[in-house]
Short mmCIF file of C-alpha atoms in Angstrom, two decimals:
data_model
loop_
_atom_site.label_atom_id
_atom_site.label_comp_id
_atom_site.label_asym_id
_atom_site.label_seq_id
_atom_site.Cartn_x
_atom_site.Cartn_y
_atom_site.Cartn_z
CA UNK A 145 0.00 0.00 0.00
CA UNK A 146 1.36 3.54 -0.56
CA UNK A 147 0.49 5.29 1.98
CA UNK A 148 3.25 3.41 4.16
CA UNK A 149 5.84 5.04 2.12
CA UNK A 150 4.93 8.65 2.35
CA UNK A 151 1.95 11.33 1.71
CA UNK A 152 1.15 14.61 -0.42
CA UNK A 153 -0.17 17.69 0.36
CA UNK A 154 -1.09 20.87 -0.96
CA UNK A 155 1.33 23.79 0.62
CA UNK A 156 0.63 27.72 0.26
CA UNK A 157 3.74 28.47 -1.75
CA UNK A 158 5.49 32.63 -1.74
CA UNK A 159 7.51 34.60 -4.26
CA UNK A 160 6.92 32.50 -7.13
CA UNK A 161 4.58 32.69 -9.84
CA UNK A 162 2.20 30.23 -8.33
CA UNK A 163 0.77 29.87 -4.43
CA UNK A 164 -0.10 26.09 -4.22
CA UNK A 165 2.16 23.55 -4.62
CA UNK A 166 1.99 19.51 -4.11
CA UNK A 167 4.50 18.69 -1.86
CA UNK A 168 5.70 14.92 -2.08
CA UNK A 169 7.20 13.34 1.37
CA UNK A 170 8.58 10.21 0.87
CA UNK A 171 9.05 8.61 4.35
CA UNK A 172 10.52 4.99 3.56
CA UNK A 173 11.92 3.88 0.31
CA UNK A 174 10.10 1.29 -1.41
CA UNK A 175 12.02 -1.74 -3.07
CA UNK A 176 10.97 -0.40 -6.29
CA UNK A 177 9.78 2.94 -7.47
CA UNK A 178 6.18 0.93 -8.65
CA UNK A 179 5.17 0.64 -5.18
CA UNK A 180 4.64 4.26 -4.26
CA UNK A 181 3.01 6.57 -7.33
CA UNK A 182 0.73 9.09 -6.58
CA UNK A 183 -1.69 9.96 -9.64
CA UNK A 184 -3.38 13.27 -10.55
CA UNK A 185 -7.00 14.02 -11.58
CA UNK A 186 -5.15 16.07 -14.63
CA UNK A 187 -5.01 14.98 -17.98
CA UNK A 188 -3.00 15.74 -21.05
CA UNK A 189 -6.70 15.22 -23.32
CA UNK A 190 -7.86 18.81 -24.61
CA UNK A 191 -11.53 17.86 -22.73
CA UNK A 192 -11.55 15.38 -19.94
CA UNK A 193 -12.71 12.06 -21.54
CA UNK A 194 -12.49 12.58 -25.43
CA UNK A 195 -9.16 10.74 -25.19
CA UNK A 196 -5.53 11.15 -26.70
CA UNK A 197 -4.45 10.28 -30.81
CA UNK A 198 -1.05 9.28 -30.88
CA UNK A 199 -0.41 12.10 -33.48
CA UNK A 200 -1.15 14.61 -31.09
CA UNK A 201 2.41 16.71 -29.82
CA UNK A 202 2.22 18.30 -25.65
CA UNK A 203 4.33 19.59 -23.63
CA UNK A 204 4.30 19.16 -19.69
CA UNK A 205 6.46 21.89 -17.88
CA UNK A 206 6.21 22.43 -14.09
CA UNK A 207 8.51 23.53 -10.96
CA UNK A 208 10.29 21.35 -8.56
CA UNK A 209 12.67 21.70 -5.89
CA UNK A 210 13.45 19.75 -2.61
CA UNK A 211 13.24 21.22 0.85
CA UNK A 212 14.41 18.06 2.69
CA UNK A 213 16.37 14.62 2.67
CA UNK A 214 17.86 13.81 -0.84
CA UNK A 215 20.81 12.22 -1.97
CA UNK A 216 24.16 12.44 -0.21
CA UNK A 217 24.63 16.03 -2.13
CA UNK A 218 20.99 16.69 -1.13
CA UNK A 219 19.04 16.47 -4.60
CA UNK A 220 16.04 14.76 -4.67
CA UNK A 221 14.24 12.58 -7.62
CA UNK A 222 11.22 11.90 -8.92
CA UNK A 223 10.12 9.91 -11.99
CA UNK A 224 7.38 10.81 -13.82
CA UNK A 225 4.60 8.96 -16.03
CA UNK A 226 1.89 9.42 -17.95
CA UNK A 227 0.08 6.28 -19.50
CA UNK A 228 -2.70 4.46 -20.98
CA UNK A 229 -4.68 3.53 -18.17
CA UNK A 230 -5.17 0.12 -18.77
CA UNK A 231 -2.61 -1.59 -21.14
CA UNK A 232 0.07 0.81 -19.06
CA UNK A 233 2.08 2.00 -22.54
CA UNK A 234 3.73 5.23 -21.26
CA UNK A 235 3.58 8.85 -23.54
CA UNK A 236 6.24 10.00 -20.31
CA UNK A 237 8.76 7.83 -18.37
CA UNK A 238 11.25 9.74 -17.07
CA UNK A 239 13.06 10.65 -14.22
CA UNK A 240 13.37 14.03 -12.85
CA UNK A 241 16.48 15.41 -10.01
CA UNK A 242 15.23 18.22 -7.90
CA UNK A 243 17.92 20.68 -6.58
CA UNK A 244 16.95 23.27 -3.41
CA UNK A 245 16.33 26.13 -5.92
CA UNK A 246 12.59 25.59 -7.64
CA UNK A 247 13.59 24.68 -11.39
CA UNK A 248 12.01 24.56 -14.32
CA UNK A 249 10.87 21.24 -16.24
CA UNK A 250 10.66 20.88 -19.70
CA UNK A 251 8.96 17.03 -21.14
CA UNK A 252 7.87 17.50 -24.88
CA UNK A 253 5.99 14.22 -25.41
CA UNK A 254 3.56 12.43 -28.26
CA UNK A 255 0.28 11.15 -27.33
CA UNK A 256 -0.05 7.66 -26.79
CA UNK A 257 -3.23 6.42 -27.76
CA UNK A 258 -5.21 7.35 -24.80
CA UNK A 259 -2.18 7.69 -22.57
CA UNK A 260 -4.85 9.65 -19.64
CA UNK A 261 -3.29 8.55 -16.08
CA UNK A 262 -0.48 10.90 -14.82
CA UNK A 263 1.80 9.42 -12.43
CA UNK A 264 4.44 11.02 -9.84
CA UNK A 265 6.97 8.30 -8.81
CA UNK A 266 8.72 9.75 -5.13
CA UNK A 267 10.19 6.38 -4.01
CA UNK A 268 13.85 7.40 -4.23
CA UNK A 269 14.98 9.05 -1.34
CA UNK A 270 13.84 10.04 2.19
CA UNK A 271 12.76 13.11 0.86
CA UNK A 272 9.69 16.16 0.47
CA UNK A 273 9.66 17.54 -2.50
CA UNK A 274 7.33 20.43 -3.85
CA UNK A 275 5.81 20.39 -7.82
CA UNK A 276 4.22 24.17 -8.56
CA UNK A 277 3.17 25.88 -11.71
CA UNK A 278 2.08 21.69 -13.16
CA UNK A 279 0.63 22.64 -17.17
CA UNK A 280 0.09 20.30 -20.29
CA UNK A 281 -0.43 21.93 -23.22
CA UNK A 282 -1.38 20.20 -25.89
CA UNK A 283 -0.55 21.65 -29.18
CA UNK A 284 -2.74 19.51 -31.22
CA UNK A 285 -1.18 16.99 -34.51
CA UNK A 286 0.43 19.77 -36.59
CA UNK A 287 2.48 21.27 -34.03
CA UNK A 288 6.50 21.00 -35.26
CA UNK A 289 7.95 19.49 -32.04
CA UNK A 290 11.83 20.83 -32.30
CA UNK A 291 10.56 24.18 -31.51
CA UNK A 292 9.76 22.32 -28.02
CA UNK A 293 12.05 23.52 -24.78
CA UNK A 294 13.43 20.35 -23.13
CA UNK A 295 15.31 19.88 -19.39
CA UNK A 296 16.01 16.35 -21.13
CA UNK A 297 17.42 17.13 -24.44
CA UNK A 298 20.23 20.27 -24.45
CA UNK A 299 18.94 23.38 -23.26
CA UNK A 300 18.26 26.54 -24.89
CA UNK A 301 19.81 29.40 -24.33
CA UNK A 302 17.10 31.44 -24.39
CA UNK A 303 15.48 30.10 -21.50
CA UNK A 304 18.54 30.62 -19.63
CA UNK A 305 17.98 32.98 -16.63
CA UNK A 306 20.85 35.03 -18.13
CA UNK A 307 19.77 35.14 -21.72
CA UNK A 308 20.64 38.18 -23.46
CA UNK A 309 17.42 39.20 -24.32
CA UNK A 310 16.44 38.94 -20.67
CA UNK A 311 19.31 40.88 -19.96
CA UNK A 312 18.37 43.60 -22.92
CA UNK A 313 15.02 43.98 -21.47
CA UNK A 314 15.74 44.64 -17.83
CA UNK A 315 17.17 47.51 -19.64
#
């Protein structure tokens, strides 16, 4: 059962550009990450229930940091999913470090036929972690994916804090 390896909550959250945030505590580490997933009412489907076409291009981006336990250099991990509820074939598999600062989290994905359930895997560490500012968009079957940001792929230097063009408009 999960609950004997941790809980979530929703915490008021300051000085970013969201107040809520899910925070994750994971209080014993399960043998295997599969044991302890916590799943959201959200879905990547542009209307709840009219399902996913493979064809169709999303992006998930969303904040994480942790404020306790961790690693021995104090990062925290998550993994996270998002699947076809039944036959389990995953659109998102993939694992996620959280550092103390909140950071920003890129996952261009396809649709998997269906793929619904959205999964949050904590079972790594001792650890609480906090998720803010969660969004899917989904950009429909046309969309041309390499203009996607990704924190898997390389990043782009645009979306670095100290991008010039940040930098030129400050001025």
């Amino acid at each position: 059962d999960a609950v004997q390896y941790g809980s979530y909550q929703i915490v008021d959250i300051e000085g970013q550009a969201f107040d809520k945030a899910l925070q994750i505590t994971c209080k014993e580490v399960p043998e295997k990450d599969a044991k302890f997933i916590i799943y959201t009412n959200a879905t990547p489907e542009k209307e709840k229930g009219a399902g996913i076409s493979a064809k169709e291009k999303m992006l998930m981006a969303f904040r994480i940091r942790i404020v306790e336990g961790g690693d021995e250099n104090g990062n925290g991990k998550i993994k996270i999913q998002v699947q076809h509820p039944e036959t389990y074939k995953k659109a998102i598999f993939q694992e996620i470090t959280a550092t103390k600062d909140w950071t920003i989290i890129y996952l261009p994905f396809y649709g998997k036929e269906d793929a619904t359930d959205i999964g949050i895997r904590p079972g790594y560490y001792n650890q609480v972690i906090e998720m803010g500012g969660i969004e899917i968009l989904n950009f429909g079957e046309e969309y041309d994916v390499t203009k996607f940001p990704s924190s898997v792929r390389a990043e782009f230097d645009d979306l670095k804090p100290d991008a010039q063009w940040r930098k030129d408009a400050f001025e």
